[in-house]
Tab-separated table of C-alpha atoms and ligand atoms in Angstrom:
chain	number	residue	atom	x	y	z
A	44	UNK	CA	48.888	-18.737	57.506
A	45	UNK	CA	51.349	-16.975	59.446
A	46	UNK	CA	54.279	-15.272	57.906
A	47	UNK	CA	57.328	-13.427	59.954
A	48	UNK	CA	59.305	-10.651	58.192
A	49	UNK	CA	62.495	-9.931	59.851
A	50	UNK	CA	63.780	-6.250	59.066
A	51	UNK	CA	60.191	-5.478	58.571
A	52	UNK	CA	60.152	-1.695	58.824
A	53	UNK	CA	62.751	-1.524	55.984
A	54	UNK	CA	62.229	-0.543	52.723
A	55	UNK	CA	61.322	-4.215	50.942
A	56	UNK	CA	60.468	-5.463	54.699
A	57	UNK	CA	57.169	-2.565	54.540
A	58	UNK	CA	56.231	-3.424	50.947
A	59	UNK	CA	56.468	-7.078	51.735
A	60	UNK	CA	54.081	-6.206	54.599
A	61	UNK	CA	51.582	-4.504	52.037
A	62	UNK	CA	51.985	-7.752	49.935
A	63	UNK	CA	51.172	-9.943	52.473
A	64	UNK	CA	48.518	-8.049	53.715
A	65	UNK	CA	46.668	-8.464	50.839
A	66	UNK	CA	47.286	-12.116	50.017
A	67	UNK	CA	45.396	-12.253	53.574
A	68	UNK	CA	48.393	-13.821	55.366
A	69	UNK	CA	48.662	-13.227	59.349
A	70	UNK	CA	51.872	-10.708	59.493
A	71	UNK	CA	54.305	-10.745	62.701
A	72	UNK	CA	57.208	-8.430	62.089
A	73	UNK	CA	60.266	-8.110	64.151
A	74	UNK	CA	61.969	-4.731	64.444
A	75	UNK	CA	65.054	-3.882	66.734
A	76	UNK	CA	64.480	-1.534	69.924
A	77	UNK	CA	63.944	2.362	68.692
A	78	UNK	CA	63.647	1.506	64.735
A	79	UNK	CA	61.441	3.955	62.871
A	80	UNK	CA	58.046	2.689	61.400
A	81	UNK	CA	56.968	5.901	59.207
A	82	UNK	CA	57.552	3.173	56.167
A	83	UNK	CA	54.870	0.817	57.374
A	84	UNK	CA	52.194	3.219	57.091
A	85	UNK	CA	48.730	2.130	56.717
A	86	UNK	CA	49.790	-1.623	57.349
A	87	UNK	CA	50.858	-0.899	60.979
A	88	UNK	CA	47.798	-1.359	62.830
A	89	UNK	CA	47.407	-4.841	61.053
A	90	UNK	CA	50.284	-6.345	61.739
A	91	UNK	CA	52.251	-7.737	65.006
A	92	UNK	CA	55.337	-6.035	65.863
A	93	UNK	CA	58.077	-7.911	68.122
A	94	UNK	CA	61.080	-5.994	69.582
A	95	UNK	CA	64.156	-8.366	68.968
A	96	UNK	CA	67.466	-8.046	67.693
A	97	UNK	CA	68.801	-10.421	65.517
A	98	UNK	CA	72.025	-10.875	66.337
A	99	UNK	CA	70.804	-11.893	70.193
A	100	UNK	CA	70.655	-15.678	70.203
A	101	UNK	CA	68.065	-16.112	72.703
A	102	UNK	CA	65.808	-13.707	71.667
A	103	UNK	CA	65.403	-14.586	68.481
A	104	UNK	CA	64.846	-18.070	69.712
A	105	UNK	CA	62.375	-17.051	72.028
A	106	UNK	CA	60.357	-15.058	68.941
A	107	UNK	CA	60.103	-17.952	66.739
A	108	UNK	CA	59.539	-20.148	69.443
A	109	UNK	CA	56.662	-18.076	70.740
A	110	UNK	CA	55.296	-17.317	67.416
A	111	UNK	CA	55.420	-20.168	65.453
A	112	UNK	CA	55.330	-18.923	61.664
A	113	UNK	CA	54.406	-20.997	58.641
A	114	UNK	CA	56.971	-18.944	56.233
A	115	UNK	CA	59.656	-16.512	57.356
A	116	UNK	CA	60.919	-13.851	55.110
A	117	UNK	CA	64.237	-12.886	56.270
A	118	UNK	CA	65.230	-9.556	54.921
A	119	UNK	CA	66.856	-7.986	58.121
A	120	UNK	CA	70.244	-6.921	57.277
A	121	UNK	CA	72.999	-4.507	57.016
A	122	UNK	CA	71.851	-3.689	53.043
A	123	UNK	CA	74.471	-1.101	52.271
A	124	UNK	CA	77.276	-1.346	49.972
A	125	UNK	CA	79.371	1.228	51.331
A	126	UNK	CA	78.199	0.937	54.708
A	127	UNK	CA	79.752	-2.343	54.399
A	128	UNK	CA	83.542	-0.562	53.995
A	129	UNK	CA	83.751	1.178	56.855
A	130	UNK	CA	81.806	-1.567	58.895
A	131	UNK	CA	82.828	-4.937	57.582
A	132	UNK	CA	82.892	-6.575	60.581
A	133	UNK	CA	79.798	-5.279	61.914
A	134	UNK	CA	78.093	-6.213	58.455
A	135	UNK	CA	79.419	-9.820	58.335
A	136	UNK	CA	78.540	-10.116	61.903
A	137	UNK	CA	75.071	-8.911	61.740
A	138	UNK	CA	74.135	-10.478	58.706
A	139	UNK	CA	76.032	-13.646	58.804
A	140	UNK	CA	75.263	-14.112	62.666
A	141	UNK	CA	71.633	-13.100	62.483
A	142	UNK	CA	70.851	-15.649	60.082
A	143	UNK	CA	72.026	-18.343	62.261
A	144	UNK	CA	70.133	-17.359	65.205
A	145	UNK	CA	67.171	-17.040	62.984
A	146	UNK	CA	67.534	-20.851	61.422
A	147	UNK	CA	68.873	-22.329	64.484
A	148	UNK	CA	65.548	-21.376	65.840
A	149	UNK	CA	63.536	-22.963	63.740
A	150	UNK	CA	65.856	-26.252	63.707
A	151	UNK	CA	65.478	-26.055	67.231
A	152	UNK	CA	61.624	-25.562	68.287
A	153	UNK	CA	61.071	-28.235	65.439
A	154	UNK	CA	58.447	-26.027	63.780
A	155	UNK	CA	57.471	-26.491	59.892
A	156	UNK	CA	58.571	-23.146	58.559
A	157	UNK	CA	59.903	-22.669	54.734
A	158	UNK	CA	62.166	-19.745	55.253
A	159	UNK	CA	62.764	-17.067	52.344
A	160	UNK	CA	66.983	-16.266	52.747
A	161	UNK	CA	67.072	-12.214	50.655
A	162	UNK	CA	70.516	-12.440	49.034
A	163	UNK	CA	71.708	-10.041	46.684
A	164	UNK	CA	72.952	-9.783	43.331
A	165	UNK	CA	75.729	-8.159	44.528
A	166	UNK	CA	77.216	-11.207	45.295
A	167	UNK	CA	78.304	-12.018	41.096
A	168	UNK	CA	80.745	-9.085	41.673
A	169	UNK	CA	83.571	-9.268	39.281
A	170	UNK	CA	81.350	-10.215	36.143
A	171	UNK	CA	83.025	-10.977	32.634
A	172	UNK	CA	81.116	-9.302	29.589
A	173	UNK	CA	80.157	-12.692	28.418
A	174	UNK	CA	78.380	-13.673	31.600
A	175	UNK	CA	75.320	-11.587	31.429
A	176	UNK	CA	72.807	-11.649	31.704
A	177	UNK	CA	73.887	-14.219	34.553
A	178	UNK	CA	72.428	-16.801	35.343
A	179	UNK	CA	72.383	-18.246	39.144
A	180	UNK	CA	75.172	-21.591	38.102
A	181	UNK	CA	77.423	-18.363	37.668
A	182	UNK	CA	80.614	-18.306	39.898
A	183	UNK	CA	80.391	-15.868	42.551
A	184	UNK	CA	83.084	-13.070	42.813
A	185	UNK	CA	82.212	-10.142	45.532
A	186	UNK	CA	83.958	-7.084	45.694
A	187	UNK	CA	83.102	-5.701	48.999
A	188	UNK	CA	82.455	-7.056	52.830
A	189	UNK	CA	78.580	-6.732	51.891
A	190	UNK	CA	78.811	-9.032	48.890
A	191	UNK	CA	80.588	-11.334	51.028
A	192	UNK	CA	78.020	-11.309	53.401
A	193	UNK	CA	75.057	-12.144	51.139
A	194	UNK	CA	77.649	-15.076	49.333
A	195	UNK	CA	77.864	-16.237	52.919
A	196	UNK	CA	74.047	-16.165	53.910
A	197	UNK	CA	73.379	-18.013	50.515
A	198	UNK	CA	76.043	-21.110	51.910
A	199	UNK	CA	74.690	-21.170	55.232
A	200	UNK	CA	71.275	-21.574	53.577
A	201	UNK	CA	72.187	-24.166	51.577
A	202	UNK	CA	73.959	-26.027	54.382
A	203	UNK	CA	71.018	-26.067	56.507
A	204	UNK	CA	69.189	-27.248	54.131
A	205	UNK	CA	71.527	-30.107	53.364
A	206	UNK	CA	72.193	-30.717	57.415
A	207	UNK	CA	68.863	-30.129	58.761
A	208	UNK	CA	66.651	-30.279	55.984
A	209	UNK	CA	65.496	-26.874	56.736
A	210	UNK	CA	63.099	-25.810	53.521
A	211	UNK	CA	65.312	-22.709	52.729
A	212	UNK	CA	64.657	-20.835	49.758
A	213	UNK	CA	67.009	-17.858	48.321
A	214	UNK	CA	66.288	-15.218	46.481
A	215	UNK	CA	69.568	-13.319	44.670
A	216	UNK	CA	67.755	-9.657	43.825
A	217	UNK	CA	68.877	-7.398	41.819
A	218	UNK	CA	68.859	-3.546	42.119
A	219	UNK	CA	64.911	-2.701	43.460
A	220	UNK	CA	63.907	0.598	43.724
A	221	UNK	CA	60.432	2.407	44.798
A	222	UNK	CA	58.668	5.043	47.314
A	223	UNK	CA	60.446	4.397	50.806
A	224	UNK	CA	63.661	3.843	49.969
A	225	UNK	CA	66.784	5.624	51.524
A	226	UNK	CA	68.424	7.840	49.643
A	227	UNK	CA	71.736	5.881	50.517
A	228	UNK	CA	71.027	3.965	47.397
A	229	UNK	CA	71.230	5.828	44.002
A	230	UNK	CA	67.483	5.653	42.534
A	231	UNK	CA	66.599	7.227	45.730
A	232	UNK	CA	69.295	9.760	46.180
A	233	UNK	CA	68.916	11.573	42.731
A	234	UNK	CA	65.041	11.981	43.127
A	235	UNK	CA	65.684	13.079	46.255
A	236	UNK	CA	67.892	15.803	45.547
A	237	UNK	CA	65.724	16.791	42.630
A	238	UNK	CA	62.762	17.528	44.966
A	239	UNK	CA	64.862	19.456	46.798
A	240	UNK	CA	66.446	21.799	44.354
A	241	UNK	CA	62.481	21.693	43.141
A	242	UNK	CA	61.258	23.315	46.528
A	243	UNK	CA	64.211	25.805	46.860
A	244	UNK	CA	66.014	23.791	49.938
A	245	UNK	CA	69.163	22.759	47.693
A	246	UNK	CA	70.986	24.705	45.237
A	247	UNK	CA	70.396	23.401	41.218
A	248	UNK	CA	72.732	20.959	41.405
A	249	UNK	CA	72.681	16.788	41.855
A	250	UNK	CA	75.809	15.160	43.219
A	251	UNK	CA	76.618	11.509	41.705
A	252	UNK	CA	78.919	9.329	41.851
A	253	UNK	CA	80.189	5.907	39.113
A	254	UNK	CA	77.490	6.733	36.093
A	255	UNK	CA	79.382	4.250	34.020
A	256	UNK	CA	77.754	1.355	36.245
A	257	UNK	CA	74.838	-0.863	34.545
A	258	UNK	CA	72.603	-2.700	36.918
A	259	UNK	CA	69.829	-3.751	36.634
A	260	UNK	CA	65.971	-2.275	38.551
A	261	UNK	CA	62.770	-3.583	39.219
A	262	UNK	CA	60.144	-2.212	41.048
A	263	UNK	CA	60.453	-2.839	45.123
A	264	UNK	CA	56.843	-4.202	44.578
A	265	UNK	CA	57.142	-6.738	41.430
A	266	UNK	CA	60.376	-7.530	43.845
A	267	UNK	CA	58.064	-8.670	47.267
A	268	UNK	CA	55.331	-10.594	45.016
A	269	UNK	CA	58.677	-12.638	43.715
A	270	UNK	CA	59.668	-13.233	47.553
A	271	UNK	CA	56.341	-14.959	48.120
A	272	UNK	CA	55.916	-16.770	45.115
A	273	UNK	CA	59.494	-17.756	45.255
A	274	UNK	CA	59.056	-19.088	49.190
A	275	UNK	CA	55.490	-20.742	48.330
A	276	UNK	CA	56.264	-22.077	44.924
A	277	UNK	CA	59.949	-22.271	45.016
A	278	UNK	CA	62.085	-25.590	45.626
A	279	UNK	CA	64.326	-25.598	49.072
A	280	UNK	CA	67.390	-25.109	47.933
A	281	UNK	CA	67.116	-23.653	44.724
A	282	UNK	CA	68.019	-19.963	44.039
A	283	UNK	CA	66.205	-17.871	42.146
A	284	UNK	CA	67.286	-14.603	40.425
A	285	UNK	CA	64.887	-11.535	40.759
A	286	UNK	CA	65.288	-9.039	38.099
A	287	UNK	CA	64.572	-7.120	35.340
A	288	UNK	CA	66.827	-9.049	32.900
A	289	UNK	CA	67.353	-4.974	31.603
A	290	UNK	CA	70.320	-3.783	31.629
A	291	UNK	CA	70.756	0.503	32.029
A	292	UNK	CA	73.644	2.415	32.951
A	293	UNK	CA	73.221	4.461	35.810
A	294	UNK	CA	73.821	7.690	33.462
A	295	UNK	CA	70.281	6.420	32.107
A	296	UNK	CA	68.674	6.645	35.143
A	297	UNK	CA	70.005	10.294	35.972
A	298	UNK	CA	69.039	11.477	32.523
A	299	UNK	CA	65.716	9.790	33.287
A	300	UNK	CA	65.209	11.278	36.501
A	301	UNK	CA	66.578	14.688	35.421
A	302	UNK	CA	63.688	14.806	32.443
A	303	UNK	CA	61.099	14.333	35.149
A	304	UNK	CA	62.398	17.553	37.363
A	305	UNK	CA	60.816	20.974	37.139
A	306	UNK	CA	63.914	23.501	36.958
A	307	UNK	CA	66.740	23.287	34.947
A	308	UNK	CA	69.811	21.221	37.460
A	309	UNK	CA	73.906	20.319	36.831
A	310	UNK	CA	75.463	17.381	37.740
A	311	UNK	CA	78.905	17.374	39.376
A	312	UNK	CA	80.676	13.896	40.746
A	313	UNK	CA	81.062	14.038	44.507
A	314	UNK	CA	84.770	11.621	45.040
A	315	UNK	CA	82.966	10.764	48.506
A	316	UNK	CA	80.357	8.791	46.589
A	317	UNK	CA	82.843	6.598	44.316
A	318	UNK	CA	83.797	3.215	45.860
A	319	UNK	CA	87.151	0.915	45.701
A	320	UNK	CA	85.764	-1.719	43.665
A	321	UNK	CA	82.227	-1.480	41.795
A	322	UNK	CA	81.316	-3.878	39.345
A	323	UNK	CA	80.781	-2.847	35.908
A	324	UNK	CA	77.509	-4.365	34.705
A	325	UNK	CA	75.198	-6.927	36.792
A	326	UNK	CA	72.251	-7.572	34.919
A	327	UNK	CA	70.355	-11.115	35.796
A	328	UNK	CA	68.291	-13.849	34.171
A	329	UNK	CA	64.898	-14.606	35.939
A	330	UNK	CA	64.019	-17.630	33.641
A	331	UNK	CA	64.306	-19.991	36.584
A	332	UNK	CA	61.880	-18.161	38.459
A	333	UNK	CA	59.504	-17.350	35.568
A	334	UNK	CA	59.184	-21.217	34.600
A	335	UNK	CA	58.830	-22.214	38.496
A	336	UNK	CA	56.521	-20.061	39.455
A	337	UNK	CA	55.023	-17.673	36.380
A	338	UNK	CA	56.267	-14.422	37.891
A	339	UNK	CA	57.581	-11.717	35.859
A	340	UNK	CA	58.182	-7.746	36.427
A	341	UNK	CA	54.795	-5.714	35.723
A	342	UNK	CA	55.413	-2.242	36.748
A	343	UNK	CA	57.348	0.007	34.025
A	344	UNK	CA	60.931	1.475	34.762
A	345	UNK	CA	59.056	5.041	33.882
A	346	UNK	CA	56.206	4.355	36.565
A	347	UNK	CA	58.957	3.479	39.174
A	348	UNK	CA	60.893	6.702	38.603
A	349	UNK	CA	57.692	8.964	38.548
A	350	UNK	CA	56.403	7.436	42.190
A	351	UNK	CA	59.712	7.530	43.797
A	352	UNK	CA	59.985	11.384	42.751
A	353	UNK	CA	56.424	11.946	43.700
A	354	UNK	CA	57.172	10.264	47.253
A	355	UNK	CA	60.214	12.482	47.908
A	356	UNK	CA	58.133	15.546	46.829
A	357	UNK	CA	55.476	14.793	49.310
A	358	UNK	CA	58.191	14.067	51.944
A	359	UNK	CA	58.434	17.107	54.587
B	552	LIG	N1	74.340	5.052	46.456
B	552	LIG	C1	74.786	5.704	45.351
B	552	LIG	N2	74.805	7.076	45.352
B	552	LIG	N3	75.214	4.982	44.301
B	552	LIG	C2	75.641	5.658	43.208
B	552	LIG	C3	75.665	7.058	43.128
B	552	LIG	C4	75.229	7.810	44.261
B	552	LIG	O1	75.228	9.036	44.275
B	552	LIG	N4	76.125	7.419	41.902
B	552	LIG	C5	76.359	6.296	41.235
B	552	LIG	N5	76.085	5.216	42.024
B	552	LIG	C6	76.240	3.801	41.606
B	552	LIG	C7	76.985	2.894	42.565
B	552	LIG	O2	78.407	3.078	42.460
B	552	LIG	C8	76.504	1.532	42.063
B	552	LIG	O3	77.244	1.156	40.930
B	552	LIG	C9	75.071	1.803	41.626
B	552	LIG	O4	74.944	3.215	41.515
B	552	LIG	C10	74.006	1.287	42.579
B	552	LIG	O5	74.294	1.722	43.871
B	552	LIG	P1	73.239	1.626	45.083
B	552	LIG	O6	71.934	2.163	44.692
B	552	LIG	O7	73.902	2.206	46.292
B	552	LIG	O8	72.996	0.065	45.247
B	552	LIG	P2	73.997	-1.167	45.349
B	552	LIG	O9	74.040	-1.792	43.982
B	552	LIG	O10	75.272	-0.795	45.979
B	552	LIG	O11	73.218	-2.117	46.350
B	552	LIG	C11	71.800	-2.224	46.314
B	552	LIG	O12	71.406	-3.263	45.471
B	552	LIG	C12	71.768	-4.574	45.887
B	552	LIG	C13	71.210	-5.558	44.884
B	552	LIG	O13	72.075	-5.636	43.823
B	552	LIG	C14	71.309	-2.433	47.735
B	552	LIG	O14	69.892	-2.335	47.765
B	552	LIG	C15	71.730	-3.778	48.259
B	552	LIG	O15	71.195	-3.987	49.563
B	552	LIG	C16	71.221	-4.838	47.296
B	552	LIG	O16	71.604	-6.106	47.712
């Protein structure tokens, strides 16, 4: 079986590459020109790299053409929030246009291909108290260009699947946090800053932003074993939450992190990393995912933490 993985040297994109790897599925990956591969580690002599940029029809028609997958995981996007602010329009167009390229490809070489669409839990946005944990019938209300481009990705998939009959399956994540991640998102960005302070590169203390935000985590890799399940098990489509169904203020995590550093640190809010609109609580329901397919989150919240610290100590 062959499987492409668009945005493969990304954070999920590498895990999903581990995943694969050893479910003994043939892995082709496409990257864009000059992207760095540290994250794929191990896994990169044993998979097939293409150079193509999604938001170039031709190419991308050329890839799947050539290639021919079985399942394609499509996880290449712009993924951050605030990114998404000061680039809307390159967000929307990269994520939105990308995605066409990528499915008019497939509609177009007539290949069989069930294609995995990663949207976001992002997307619920403006959620009422008495909507969580929410379920994926729940109205979506996004608050920023990013969450409009995952709502958007999620329609497009369902109207090729209803045009075409494209076997589209999406998968709304929630928060997913691990070793490898950027420290543009928040897991990664406190333990980052605590290995720093630990070695003596930062001063003792650990800038934050909204604490009073509850979302929801699971493990990056409980998060890829849903994305294959979901695409091999899952109905065309059908969404499927992936989360924790847990619900933690971000102030938890901090403390969390903070009990696992070495020296004693202060927090202080940095304005720069508050954002016009962030919504107060998104925590999902994976019930619809559990009774399709069995899966369920394995790893522990304290096992997560403890690896992504230990990654950004061993980082150079
Ligand atoms: N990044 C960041 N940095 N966020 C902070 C900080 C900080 O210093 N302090 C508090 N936060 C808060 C944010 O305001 C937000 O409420 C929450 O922490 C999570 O922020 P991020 O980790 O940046 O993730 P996100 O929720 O914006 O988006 C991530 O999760 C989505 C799934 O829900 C990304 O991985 C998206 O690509 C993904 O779709």
């Amino acid at each position: 079986m062959k499987a492409l993985v668009t945005g493969i040297s990304g954070f999920a994109g590498s895990h999903l590459a581990d995943y694969l790897l050893s479910q003994n599925v043939e892995v082709f990956g496409m990257v864009r020109s000059g992207s760095k591969l540290e994250r794929l580690g191990n896994a990169i002599g044993r998979i097939r790299l293409v150079e193509c940029d999604l938001r170039e029809e031709q190419a991308v028609h050329r890839v799947v053409k050539t290639l021919r997958p079985d399942l394609i995981f499509h996880l290449g996007a712009q993924s951050s929030v605030p990114v998404s602010w000061s680039s809307p329009i390159d967000t929307l167009h990269n994520n939105i246009a990308g995605q066409i390229h990528l499915m008019d490809a497939v509609r177009l070489s007539g290949i069989d291909c069930k294609i995995q669409i990663a949207a976001s839990s992002e997307a619920y946005g403006s959620v009422q108290p008495r909507e969580v944990p929410l379920k994926e019938t729940n109205p979506l209300r996004p608050l920023s260009p990013y969450a409009v481009s995952k709502a958007t990705q999620e329609l497009l998939g369902y109207q090729y699947f209803k045009s075409y009959g494209l076997p589209i399956v999406v998968t709304r994540a929630f928060n997913h946090i691990g070793p490898r991640q950027s420290d543009n998102f928040v897991a990664s960005s406190f333990a980052r800053q605590i290995a720093r302070i630990e070695k003596g590169e930062s001063p003792p203390v650990l800038y934050v932003g909204n604490l009073e935000a509850c979302r929801d985590f699971t493990d990056v890799r409980d998060v890829v074993r849903a994305y294959w399940l979901a695409l091999k098990e899952g109905e065309p489509g059908e969404i499927y939450n992936v989360a924790s169904g847990e619900c933690r203020p971000i102030r938890e995590l901090l403390e969390r992190l903070l009990s696992l550093a070495a020296v004693e640190i202060k927090v202080k809010q940095d304005p720069d990393r508050l954002r016009p609109a962030d919504a107060a609580t998104l925590y999902g329901d994976y019930s619809k995912l559990e009774r399709k397919t069995g899966w369920r989150p394995e790893i522990p919240f304290s096992r997560t933490l403890e690896d992504l610290l230990e990654d950004w100590r061993k980082a150079q």
